[in-house]
Short mmCIF file of C-alpha atoms in Angstrom, two decimals:
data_model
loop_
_atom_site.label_atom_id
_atom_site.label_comp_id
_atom_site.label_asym_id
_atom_site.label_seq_id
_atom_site.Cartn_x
_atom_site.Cartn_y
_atom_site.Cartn_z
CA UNK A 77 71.31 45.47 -4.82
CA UNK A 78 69.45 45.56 -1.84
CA UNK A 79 68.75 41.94 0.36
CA UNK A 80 65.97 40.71 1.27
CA UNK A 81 65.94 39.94 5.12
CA UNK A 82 67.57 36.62 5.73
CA UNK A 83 65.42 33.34 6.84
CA UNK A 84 65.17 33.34 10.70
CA UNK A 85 67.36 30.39 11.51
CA UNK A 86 69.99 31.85 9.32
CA UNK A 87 69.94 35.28 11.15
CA UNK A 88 69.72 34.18 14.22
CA UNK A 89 73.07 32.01 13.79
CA UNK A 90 74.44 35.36 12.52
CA UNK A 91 73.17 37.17 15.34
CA UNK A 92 74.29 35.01 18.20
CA UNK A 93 77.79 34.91 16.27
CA UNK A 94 77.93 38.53 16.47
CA UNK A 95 76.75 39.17 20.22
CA UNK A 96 78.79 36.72 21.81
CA UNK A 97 81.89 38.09 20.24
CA UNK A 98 84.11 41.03 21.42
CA UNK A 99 86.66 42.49 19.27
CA UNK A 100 87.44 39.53 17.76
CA UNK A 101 86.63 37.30 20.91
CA UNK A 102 84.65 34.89 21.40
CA UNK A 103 82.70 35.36 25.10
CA UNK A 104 80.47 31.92 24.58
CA UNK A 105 82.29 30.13 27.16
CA UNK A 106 81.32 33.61 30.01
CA UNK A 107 77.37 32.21 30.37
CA UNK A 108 77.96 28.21 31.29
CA UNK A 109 81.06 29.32 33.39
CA UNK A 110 79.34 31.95 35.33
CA UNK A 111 76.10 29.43 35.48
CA UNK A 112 78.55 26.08 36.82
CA UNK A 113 80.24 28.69 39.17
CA UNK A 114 76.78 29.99 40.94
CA UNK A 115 76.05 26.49 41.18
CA UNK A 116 78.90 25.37 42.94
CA UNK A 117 78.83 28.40 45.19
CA UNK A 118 75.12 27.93 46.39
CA UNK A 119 75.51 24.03 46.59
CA UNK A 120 78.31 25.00 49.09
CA UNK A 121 76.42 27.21 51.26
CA UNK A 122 73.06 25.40 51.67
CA UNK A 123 74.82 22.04 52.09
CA UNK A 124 72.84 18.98 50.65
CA UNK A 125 69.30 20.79 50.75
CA UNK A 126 70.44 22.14 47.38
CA UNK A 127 69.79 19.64 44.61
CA UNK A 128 72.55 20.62 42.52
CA UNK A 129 72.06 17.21 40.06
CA UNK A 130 68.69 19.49 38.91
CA UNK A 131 71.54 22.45 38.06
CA UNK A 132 74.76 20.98 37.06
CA UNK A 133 73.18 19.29 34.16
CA UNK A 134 72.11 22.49 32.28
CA UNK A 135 75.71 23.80 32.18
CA UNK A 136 76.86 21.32 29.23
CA UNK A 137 73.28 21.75 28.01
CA UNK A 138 73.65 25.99 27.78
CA UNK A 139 77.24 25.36 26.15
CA UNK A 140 76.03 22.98 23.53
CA UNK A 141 73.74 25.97 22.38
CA UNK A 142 76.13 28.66 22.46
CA UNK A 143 79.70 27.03 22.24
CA UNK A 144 81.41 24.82 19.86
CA UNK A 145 82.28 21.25 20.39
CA UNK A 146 85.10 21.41 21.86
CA UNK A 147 83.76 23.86 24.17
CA UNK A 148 81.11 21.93 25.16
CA UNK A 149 82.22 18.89 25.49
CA UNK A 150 85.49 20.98 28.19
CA UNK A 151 82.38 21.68 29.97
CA UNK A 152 80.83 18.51 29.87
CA UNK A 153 84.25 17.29 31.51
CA UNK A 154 84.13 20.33 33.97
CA UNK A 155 80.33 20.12 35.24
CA UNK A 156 81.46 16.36 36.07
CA UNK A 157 84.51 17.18 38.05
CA UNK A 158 82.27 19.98 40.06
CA UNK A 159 79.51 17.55 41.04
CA UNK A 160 82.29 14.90 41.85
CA UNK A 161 84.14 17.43 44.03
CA UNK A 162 80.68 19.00 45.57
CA UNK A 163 79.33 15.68 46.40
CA UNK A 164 82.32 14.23 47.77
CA UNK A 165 83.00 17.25 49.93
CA UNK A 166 79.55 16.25 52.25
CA UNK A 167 79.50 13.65 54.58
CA UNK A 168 78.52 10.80 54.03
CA UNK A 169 74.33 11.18 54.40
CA UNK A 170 74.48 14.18 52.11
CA UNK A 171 76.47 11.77 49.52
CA UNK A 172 73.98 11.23 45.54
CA UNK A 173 75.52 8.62 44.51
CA UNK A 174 76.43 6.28 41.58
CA UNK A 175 73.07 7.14 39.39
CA UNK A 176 73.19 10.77 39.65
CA UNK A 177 76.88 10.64 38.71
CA UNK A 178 76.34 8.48 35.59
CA UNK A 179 73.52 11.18 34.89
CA UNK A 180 75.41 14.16 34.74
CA UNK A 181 77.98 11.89 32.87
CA UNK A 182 75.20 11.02 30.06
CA UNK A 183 73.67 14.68 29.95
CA UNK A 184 77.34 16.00 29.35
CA UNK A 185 77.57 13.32 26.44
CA UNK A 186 74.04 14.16 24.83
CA UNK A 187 74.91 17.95 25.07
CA UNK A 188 78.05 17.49 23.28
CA UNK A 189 75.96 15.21 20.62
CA UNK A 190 73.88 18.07 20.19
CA UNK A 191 76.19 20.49 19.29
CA UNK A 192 78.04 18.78 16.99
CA UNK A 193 74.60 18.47 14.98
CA UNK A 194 74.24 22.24 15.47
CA UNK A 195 77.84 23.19 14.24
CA UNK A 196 77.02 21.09 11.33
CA UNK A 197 73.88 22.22 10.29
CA UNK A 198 75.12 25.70 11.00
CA UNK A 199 78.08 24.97 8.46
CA UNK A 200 75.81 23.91 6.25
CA UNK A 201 73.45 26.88 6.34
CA UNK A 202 76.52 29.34 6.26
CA UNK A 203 77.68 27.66 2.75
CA UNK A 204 74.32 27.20 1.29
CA UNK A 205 74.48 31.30 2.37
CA UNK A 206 77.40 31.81 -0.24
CA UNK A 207 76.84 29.21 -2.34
CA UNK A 208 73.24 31.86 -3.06
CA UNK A 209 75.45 34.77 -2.84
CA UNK A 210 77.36 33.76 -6.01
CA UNK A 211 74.91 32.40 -7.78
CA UNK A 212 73.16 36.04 -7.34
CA UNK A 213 76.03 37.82 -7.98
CA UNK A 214 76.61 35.82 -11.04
CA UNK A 215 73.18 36.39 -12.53
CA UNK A 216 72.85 39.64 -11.59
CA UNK A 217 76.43 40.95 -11.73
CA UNK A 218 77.38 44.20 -9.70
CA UNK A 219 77.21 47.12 -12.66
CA UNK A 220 79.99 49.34 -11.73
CA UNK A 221 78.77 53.40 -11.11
CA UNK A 222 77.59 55.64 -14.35
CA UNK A 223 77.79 52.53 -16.61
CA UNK A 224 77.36 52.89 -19.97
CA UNK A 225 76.67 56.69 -19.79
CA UNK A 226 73.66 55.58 -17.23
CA UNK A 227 72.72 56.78 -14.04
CA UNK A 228 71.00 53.40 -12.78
CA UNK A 229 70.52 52.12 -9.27
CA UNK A 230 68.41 48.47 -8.61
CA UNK A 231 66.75 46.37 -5.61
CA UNK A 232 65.95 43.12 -5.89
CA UNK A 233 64.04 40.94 -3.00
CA UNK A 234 63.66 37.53 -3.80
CA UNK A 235 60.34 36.34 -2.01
CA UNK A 236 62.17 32.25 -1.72
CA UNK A 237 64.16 33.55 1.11
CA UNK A 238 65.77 30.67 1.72
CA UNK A 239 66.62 30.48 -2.03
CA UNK A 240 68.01 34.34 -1.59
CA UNK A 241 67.40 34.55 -5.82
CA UNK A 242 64.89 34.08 -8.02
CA UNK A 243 63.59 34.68 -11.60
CA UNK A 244 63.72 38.33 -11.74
CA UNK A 245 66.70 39.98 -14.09
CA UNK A 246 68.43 42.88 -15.25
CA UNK A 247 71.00 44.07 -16.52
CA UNK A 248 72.87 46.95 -18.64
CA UNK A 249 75.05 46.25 -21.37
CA UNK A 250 77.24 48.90 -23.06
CA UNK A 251 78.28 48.32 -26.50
CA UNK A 252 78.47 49.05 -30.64
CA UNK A 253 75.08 50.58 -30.76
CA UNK A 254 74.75 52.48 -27.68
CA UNK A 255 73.87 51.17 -24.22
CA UNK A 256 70.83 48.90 -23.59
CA UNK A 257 68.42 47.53 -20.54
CA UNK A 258 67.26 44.57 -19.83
CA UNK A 259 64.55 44.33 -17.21
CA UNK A 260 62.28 40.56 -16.70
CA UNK A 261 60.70 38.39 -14.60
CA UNK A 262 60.44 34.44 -15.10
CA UNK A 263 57.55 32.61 -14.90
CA UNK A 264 57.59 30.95 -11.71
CA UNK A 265 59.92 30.71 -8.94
CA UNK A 266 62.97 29.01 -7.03
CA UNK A 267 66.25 27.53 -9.05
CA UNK A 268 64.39 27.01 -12.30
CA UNK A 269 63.34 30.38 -12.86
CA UNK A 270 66.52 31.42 -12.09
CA UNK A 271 68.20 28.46 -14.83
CA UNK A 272 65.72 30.52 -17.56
CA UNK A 273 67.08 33.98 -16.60
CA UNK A 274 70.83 33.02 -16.27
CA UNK A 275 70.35 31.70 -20.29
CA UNK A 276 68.15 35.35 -21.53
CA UNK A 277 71.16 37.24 -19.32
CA UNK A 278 73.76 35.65 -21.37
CA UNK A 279 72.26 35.84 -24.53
CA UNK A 280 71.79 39.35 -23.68
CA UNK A 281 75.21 39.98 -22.20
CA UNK A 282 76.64 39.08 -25.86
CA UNK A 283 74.03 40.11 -28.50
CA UNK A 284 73.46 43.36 -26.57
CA UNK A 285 77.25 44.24 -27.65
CA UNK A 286 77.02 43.97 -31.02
CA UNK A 287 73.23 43.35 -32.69
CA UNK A 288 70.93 46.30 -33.03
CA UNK A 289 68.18 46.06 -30.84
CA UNK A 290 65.83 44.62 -33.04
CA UNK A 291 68.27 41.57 -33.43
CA UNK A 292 68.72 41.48 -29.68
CA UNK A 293 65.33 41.19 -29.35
CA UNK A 294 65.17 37.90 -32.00
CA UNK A 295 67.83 36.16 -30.21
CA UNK A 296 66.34 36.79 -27.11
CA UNK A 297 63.30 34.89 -28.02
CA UNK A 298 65.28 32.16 -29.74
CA UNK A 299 66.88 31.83 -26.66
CA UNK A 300 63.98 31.25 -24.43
CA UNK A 301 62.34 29.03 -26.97
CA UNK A 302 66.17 26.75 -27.35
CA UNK A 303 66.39 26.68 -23.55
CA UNK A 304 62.19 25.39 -23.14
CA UNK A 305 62.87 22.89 -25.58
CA UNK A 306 66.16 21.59 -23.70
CA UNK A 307 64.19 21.08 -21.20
CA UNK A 308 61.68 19.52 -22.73
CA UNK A 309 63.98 17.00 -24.28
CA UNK A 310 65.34 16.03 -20.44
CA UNK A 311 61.93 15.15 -19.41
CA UNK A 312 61.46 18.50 -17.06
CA UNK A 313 57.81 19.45 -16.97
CA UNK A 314 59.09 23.11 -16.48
CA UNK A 315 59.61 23.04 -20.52
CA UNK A 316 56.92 25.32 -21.31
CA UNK A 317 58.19 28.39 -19.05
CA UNK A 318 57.97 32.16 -20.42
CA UNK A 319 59.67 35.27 -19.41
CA UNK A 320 58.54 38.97 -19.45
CA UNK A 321 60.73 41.52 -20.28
CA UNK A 322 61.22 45.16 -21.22
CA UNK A 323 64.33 45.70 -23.80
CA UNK A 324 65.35 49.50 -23.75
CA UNK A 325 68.08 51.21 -26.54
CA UNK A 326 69.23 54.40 -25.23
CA UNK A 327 71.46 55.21 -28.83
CA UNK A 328 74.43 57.09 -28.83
CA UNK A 329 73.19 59.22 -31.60
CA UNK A 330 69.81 60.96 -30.03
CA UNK A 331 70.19 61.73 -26.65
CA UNK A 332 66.36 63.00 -26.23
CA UNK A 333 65.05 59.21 -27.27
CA UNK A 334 65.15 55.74 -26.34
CA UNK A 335 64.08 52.64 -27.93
CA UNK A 336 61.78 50.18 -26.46
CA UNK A 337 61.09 46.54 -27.08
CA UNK A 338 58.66 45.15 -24.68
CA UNK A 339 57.78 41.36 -23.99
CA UNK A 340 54.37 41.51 -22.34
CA UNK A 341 55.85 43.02 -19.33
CA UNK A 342 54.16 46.10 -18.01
CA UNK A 343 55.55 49.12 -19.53
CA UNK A 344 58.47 51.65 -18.18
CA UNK A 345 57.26 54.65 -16.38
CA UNK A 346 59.32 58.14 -17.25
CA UNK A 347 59.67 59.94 -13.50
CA UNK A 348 61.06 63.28 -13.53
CA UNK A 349 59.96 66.56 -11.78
CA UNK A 350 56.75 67.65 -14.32
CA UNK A 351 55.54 64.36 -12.95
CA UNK A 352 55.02 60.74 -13.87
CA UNK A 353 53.71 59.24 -17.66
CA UNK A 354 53.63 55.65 -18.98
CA UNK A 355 55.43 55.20 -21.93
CA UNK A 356 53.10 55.19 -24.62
CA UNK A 357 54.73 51.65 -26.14
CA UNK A 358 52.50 48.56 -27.22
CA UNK A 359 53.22 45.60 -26.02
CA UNK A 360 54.30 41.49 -27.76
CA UNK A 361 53.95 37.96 -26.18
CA UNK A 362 56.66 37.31 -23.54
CA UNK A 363 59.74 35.24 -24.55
CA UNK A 364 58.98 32.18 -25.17
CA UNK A 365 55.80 32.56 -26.59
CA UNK A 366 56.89 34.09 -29.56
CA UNK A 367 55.89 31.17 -32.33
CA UNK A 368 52.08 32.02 -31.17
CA UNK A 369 52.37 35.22 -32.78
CA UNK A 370 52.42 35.47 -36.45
CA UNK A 371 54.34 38.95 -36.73
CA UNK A 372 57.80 37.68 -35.03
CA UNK A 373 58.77 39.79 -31.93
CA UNK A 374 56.98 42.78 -30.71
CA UNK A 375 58.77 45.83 -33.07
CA UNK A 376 61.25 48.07 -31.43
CA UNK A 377 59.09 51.57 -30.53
CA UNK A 378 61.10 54.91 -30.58
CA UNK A 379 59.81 57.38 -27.73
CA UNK A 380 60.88 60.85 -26.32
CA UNK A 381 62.75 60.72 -22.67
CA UNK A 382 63.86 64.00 -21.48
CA UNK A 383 67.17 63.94 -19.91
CA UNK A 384 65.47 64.68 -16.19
CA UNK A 385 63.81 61.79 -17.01
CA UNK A 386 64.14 58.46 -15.00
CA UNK A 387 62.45 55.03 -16.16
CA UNK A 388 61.77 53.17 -13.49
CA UNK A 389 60.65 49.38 -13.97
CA UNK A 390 59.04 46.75 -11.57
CA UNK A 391 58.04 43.11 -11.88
CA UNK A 392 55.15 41.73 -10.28
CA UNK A 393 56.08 41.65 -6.93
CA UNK A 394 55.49 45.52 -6.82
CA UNK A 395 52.29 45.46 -9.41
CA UNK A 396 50.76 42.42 -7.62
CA UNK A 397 51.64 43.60 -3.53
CA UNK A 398 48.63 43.36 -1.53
CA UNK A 399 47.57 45.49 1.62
CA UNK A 400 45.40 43.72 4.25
CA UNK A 401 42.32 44.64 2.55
CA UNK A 402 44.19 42.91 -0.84
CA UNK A 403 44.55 46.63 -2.63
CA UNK A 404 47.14 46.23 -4.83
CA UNK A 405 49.99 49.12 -4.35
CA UNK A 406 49.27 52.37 -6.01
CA UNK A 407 52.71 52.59 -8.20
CA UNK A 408 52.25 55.38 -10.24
CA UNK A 409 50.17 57.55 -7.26
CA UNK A 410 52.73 56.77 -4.83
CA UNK A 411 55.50 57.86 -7.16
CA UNK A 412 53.58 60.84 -8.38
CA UNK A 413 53.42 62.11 -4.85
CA UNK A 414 56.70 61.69 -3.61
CA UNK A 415 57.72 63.42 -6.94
CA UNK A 416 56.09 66.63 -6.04
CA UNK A 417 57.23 66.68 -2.71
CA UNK A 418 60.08 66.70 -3.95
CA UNK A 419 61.72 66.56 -7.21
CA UNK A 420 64.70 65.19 -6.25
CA UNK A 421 62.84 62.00 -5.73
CA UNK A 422 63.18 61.22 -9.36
CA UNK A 423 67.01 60.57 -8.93
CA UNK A 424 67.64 56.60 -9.50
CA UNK A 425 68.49 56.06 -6.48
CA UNK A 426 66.40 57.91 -4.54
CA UNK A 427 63.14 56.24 -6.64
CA UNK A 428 64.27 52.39 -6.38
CA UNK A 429 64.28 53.51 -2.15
CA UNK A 430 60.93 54.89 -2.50
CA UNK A 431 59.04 52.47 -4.14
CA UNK A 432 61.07 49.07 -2.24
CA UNK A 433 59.93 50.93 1.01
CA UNK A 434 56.47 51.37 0.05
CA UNK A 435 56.21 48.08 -1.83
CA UNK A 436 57.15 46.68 1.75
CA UNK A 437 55.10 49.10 4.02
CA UNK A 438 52.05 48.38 1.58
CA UNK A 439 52.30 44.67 2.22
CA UNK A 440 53.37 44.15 5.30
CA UNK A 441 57.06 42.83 4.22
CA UNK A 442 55.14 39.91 2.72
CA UNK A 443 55.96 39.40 -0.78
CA UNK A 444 54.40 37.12 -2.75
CA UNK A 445 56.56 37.24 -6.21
CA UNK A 446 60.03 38.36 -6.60
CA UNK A 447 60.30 41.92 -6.83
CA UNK A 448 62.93 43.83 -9.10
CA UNK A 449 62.80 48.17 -8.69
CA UNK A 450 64.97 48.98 -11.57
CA UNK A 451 65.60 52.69 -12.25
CA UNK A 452 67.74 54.33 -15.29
CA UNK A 453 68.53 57.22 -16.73
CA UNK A 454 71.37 59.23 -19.07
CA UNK A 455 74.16 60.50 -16.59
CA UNK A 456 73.57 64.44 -16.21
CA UNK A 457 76.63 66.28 -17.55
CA UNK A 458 78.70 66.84 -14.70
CA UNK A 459 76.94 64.57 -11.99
CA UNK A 460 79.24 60.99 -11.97
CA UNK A 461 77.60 58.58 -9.25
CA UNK A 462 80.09 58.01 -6.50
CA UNK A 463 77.46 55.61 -4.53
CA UNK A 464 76.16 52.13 -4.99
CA UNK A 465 72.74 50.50 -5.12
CA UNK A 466 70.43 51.23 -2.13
CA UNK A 467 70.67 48.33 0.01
#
C-alpha cells in the first residue's frame, strides 16, 4: 500500500529527527553549543562594544527548537553562567547589570517552557501517527504475495492527510467458492467513512469464505443498511451513508471467467497487451440503497477475462482528478498508451504505479477524494510474486 505524503508538521518533526542524528546519535546539542561558544569568543575580543545580552539569549531559544527539555533547559543554565562569567570578567564600566542578568535568566526559562510544549505536541502527533497506522492496517490488512491464486498489487492515498485513512476499501478473500474482490468507496470522508467500511470489510471477510457470491452480495447490503440504521438509532446524522462497490468471483472451476457484482461503482477495466475494454457488466444501487430498488441486489454477471488479463479498479479520486484547466484524468487513454508501449505495463504492479503517478501528475498531487488503484489478476503458471505493493 502506498502512503500518501505525510502532513507538513508531521514530516518535518520526522525530518529534523532524522538530520540531527548520526548513527544513532543525537547531534542537537552541536548548533546552540557552537552558537554560545562564538558568542563568548567575540564578546571576548571586542570587549564591551559587543552586546552579547542581544546573542546569549538565542542560545536557549535555538535549543528549545531542536533539543529536548532537558537539553534545553542544560543550556538555559549554561548561557547564564557564560554571560555571568563574560560580564564579570570587564571592569567595572563595561559591567550590564542586574536587569540584563534577570533577562537572560527569564529567556532561558521561557525557552525551556517552549519546548516542553513542543516535545508534547510532538508526542502527541507521533502517536496519533500510529494510532492511523493501525487503524489502516486493520481495515485494509496487508494481503500476503499470490493470495488466493491472485496476482494483485494496491495504492491507496487518503486525501484527509492528517486522518492518513479514509472510506476507500478492498480486500481479497480466499475461500469455499473460489477467491473473491472487494473494491469500494464510502460516501464521504474522515473516521465515519472509515466506521462504514470497517463493518462491509468484515461482513465481507466472513461471508466471502463461505456464501456464493450472490449471497455475499445480500449480506453485504444488509450490512450497510444494519450499520445506517445503528446509526440512526444513536442520533448520528451520518445514518443515511451509502457505499459503492465492485464484488468480483474469480471460481475455481473456469479459469477463463470471473463473476461480477457491481454496486453503482464504475465498472472494472480488463488491461492486458491487445489493449484495454470495460467490462461489459450493468450496474445496481450502491449498498445501502438497496430497499429503493424493487429487484434486490444488482445480479451477479459472468464475463470472459483472459488470463493476460489484469482488472484494474479506481474510486473517485482517480475518475474525479482535475488538471488546472478541471479535465478530469483520461483513465482508460492513459492506460491504453502505456499498454502499447509496452505490454508489460499490464502487470499488477506495474499498472497500480502507472495510474497513482499519473493520477498525481494530472492533478497536481491535489486530491480531492480518496483514491484506491486496485489491480488483480490469476497468478501466471510459474510466475509467484516475490514483491510487495508499490509504495
Amino acid at each position: 500500500m502506498a502512503r500518501r505524503p505525510r502532513p507538513a508538521a508531521e514530516g518535518d518533526v520526522l525530518r529534523r529527527q532524522q538530520l540531527l542524528r548520526v548513527r544513532g546519535h543525537s547531534l542537537a546539542w552541536v548548533p546552540p553549543l557552537l552558537m554560545l561558544a562564538g558568542i563568548a569568543l567575540i564578546d571576548f575580543y571586542t570587549a564591551g562594544e559587543f552586546r552579547m545580552i542581544t546573542w546569549v539569549v538565542l542560545v536557549p531559544g535555538i535549543a528549545a527548537a531542536i533539543c529536548g527539555v532537558r537539553g534545553t533547559a542544560g543550556f538555559a543554565v549554561l548561557a547564564l553562567l557564560t554571560y555571568v562569567l563574560a560580564d564579570s570578567s570587564y571592569p567595572t564600566w563595561y559591567r550590564s547589570g542586574l536587569a540584563d542578568f534577570l533577562l537572560v535568566g527569564i529567556g532561558g526559562a521561557l525557552a525551556v517552557l517552549a519546548c516542553v510544549v513542543r516535545v508534547r505536541g510532538e508526542r502527541h502527533m507521533l502517536h496519533m501517527h500510529d494510532v492511523a497506522d493501525t487503524t489502516r492496517r486493520t481495515v485494509l490488512r496487508p494481503l500476503p504475495p499470490d493470495w488466493g491464486g491472485l496476482d494483485h498489487a494496491a495504492v491507496y492515498l487518503a486525501s484527509d492527510v492528517e486522518a492518513r485513512v479514509g472510506g476507500d476499501f478492498y480486500d481479497v478473500q480466499q475461500g469455499l467458492h473460489g477467491t473473491r474482490v472487494l473494491v469500494g468507496d464510502v460516501q464521504g470522508k474522515g473516521l465515519d467513512a472509515v466506521e462504514a467500511a470497517a463493518a462491509l470489510l468484515g461482513t465481507f471477510r466472513e461471508a466471502g469464505y463461505h456464501e456464493a457470491l450472490g449471497t455475499v452480495a445480500e449480506r453485504l447490503e444488509l450490512r450497510m443498511l444494519r450499520h445506517s440504521r445503528h446509526l440512526a438509532a444513536l442520533g448520528r446524522d451520518d445514518g443515511d451513508r451509502f457505499a459503492t462497490a465492485v464484488l468480483i468471483g474469480f471460481p475455481d472451476d473456469a479459469s477463463g471467467v470471473v463473476d461480477v457484482v457491481v454496486f453503482g461503482h464504475e465498472p472494472p477495466l480488463a488491461v492486458g497487451p491487445e489493449g484495454v475494454r470495460r467490462l461489459p457488466v450493468g450496474t445496481g444501487l450502491p449498498l445501502g440503497l438497496g430497499e429503493l430498488s424493487a429487484d434486490g441486489p444488482p445480479p451477479v454477471q459472468r464475463v470472459p477475462l483472459a488470463g493476460t488479463e489484469t482488472l484494474l479498479l479506481t474510486t473517485d479520486g482517480v475518475t474525479e482528478a482535475r488538471d488546472a484547466d478541471g479535465a478530469f484524468y483520461p483513465l482508460a487513454t492513459e492506460v491504453a498508451r502505456a499498454v502499447a508501449a509496452d505490454p508489460r505495463a499490464a502487470e499488477p504492479r506495474r499498472l497500480v504505479a502507472h495510474v497513482r503517478d499519473g493520477t498525481l501528475r494530472h492533478s497536481g498531487g491535489r486530491l480531492a477524494d480518496d483514491t484506491t488503484v486496485f489491480a488483480v489478476r490469476r497468478s501466471l503458471p510459474g510466475t509467484g510474486r516475490k514483491g510487495r505493493s508499490p509504495s
